[in-house]
Short mmCIF file of C-alpha atoms in Angstrom, two decimals:
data_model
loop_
_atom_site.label_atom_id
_atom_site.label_comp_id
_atom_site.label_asym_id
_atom_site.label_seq_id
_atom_site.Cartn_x
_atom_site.Cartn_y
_atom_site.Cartn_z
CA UNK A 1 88.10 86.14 111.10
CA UNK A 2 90.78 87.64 113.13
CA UNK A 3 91.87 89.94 110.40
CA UNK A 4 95.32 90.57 109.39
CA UNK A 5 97.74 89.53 111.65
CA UNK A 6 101.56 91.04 111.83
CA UNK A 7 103.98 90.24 114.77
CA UNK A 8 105.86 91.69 115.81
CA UNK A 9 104.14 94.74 117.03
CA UNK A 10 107.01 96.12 118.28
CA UNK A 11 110.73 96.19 117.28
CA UNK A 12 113.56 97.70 118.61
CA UNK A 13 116.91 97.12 117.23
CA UNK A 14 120.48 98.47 116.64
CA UNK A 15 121.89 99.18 113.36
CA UNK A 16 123.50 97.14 111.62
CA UNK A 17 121.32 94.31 112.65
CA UNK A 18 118.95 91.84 110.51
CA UNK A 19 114.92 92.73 111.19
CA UNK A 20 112.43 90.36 110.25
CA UNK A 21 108.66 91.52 110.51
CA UNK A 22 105.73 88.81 109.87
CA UNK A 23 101.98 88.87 108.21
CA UNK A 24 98.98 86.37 107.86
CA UNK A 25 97.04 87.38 105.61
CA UNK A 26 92.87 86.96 106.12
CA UNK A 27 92.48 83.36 104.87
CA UNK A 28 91.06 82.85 101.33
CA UNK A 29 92.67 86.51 100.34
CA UNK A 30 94.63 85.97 96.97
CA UNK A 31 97.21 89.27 97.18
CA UNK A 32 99.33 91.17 100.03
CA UNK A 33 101.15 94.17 100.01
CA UNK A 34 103.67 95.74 102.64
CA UNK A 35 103.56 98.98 103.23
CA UNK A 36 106.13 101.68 105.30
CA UNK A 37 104.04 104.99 106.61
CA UNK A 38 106.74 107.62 107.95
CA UNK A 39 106.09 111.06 108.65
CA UNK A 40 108.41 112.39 106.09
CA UNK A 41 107.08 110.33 102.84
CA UNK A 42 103.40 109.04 104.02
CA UNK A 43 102.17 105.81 103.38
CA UNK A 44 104.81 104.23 100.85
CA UNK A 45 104.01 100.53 98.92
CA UNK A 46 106.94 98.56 99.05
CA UNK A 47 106.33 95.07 97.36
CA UNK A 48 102.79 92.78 96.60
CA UNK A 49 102.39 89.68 95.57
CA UNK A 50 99.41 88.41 93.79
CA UNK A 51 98.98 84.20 94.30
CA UNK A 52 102.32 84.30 96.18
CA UNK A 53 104.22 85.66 93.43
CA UNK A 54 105.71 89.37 93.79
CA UNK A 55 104.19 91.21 91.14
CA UNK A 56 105.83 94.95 91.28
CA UNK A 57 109.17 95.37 94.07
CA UNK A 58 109.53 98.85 92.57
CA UNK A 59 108.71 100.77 96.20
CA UNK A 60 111.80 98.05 97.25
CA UNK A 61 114.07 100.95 98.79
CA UNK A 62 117.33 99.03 98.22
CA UNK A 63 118.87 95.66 98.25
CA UNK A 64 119.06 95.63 102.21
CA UNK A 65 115.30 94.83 101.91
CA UNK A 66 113.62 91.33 100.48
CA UNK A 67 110.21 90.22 101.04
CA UNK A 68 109.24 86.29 100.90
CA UNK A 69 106.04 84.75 100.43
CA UNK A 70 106.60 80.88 100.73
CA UNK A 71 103.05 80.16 100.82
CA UNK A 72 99.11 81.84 100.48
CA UNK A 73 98.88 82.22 104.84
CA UNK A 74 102.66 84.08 105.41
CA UNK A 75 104.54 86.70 104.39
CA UNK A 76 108.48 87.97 105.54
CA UNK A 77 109.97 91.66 105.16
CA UNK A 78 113.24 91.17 105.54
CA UNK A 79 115.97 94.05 106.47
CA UNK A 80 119.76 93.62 106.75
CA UNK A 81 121.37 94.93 107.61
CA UNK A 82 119.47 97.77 109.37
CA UNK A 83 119.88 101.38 109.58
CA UNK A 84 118.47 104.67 111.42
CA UNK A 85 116.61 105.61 108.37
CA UNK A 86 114.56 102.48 108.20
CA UNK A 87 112.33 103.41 111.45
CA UNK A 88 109.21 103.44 110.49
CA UNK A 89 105.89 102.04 110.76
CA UNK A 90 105.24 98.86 108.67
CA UNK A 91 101.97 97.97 107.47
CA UNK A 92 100.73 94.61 105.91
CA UNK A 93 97.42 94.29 104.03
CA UNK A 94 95.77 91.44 101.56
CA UNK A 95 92.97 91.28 99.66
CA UNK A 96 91.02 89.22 97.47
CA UNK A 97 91.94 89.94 93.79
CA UNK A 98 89.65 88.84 90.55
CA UNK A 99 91.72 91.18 88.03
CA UNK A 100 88.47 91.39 86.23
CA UNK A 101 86.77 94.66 85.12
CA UNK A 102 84.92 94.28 88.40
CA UNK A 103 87.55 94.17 90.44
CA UNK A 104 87.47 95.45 93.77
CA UNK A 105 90.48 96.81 95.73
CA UNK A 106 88.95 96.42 99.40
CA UNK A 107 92.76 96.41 101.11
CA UNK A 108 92.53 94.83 104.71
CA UNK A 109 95.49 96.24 106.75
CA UNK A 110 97.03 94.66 109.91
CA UNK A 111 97.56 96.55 112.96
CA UNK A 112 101.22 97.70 111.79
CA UNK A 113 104.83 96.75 113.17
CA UNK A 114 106.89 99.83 114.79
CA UNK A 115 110.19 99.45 113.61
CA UNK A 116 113.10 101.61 115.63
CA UNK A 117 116.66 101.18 114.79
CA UNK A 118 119.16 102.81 116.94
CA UNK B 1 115.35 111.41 114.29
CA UNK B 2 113.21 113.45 111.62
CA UNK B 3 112.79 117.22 112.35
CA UNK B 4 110.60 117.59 109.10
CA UNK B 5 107.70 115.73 108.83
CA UNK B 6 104.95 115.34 105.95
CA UNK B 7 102.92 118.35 106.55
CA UNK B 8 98.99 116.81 106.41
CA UNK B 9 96.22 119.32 105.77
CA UNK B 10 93.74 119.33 108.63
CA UNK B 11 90.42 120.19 108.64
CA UNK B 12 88.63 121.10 111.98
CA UNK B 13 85.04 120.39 112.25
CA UNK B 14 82.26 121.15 114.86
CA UNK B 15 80.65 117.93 115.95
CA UNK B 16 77.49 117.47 114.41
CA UNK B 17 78.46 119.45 111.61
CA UNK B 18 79.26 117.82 107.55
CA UNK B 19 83.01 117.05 106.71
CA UNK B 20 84.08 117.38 103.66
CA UNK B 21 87.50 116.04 102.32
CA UNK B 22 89.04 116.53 99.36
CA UNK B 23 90.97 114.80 96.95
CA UNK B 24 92.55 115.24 93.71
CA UNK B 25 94.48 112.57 91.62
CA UNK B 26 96.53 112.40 88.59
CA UNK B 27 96.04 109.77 86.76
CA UNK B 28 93.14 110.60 84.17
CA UNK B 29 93.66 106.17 83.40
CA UNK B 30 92.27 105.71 87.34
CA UNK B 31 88.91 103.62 87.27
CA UNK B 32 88.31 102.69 90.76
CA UNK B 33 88.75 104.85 94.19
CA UNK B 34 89.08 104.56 97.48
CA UNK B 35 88.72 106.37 100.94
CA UNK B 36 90.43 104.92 103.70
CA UNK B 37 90.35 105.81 107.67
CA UNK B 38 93.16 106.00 109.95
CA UNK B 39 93.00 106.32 113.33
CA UNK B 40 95.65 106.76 115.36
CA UNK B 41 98.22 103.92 115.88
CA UNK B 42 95.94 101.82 113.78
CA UNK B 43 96.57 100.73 110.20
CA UNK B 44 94.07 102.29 108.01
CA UNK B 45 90.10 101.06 107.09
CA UNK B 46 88.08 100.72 103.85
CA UNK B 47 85.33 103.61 104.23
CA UNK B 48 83.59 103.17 100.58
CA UNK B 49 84.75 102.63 97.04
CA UNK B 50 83.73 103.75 93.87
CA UNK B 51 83.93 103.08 89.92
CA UNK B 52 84.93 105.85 87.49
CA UNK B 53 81.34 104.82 85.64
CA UNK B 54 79.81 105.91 88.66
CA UNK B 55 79.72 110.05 89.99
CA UNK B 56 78.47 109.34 93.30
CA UNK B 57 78.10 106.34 96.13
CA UNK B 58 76.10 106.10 99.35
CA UNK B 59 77.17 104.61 102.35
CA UNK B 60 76.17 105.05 106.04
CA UNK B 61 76.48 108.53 106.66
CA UNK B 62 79.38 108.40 103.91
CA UNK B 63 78.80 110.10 100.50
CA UNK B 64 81.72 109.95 97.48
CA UNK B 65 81.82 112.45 94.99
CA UNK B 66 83.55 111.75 91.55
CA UNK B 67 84.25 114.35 89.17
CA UNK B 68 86.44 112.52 86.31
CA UNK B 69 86.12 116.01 84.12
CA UNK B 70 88.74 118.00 87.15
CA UNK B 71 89.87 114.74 88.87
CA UNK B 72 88.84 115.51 91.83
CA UNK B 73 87.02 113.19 94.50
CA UNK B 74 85.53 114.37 97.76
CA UNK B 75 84.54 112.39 100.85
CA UNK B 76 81.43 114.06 102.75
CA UNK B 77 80.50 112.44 106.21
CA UNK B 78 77.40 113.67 107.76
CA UNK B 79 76.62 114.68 111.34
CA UNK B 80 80.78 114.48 112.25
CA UNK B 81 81.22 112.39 115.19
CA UNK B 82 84.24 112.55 117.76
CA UNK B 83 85.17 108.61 116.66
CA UNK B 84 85.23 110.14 112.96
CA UNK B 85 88.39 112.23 114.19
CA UNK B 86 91.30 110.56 112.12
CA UNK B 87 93.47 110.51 108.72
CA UNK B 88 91.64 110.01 105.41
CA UNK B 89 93.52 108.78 102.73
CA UNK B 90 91.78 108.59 99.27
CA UNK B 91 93.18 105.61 96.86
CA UNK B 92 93.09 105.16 93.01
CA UNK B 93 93.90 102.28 91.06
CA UNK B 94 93.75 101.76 87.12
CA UNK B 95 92.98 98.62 85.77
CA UNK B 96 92.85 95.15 87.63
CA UNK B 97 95.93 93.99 89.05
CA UNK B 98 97.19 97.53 89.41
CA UNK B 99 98.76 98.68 92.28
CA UNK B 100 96.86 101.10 94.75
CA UNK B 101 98.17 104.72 94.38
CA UNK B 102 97.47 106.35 98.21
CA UNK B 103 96.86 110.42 98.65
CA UNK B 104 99.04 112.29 101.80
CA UNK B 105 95.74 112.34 103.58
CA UNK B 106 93.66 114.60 105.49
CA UNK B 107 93.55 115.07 109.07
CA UNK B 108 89.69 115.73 110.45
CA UNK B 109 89.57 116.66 114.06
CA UNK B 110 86.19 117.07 115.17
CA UNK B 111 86.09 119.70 118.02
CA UNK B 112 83.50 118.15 120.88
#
């Protein structure tokens, strides 16, 4: 399995401009989650989804962001417009979910899209 | 750009030597934890895992510690290795579909 995969791995952007960052999910993996790590506030969960659906947007900074997730293999984190303050590292993981009393929570994160906005 | 950043604790460690890393969490409803492993410009790794009906989990040369009396849970590597030099983020999640609460992390630097 080639893992998570996020593209791209690299973005560099002015403000004021819309930023669109990508995941695949492992195949056969039933929930995702994005994730923004910055030095200032650490590893930060922005949205999952559990069987496509979002399931808590709470870590959702502000309007300016929306996440998609048309189908079970792809995932969009949307900004716009963007702004200085959104640089940051932006992680995608899935994993399989049962919800059970057995449930596991082994995350499987992606290599991570830089974000910079000028 | 940010002239303040999240200050990590960091724990220094002579190779060969046991790491220890510590964690305490708040939320006395937490059943299931987590350590994770990131290296850097990586995203972080799944060390080991372990129930709240559980006190303490084996893996290789990994060892979890729960204490659900202090919530507290420790991370003990034996015989520290350069490639164990990284950030360790312990996890805790309550209930099924909860979300996963992550720690600030630890920074080990293992000194050759």
């Amino acid at each position: 399995d080639a893992g998570v995969i996020q593209s791209p791995r690299h973005e560099v952007t002015e403000m004021g401009q819309e930023v669109t960052l990508r995941c695949k999910p492992i195949s056969g993996h039933n929930s995702l989650f994005w994730y923004r790590q910055t030095m200032m506030r650490g590893l930060e969960l922005l949205i999952y989804f559990n069987n496509n659906v979002p399931i808590d947007d709470s870590g959702m900074p502000e309007d300016r962001f929306s996440a998609k997730m048309p189908n079970a293999s792809f995932s969009t984190l949307k900004i716009q417009p963007s702004e200085p303050r959104d640089s940051a590292v932006y992680f995608c993981a899935s994993r399989q979910t049962s919800g059970g009393a057995l449930s596991t929570d082994t995350q499987y994160f992606g290599p991570g899209t830089r974000l910079t906005v000028l | 750009g940010e002239s303040v950043g999240l200050h990590l604790p960091t724990l220094s460690v002579q190779e060969g030597d046991n790491s220890i890393i510590n964690c305490a969490y708040s939320n006395s409803a937490s059943d299931y934890f987590i350590w994770y492993k990131q290296e850097s410009g990586k995203g972080p790794q799944f060390i080991i895992d372990i129930r709240s009906n559980m006190d303490k989990r084996q893996g290789q040369r990994v060892t979890v510690l729960l204490n659900k009396t202090v919530k507290h849970l420790s991370l003990q590597i034996a015989a520290t290795q350069p490639g164990d030099s990284a950030v360790y983020f312990c996890a805790e999640k309550a209930g099924g579909y909860q979300k996963v609460t992550f720690g600030t992390g630890t920074k080990l630097q293992v000194i050759p």
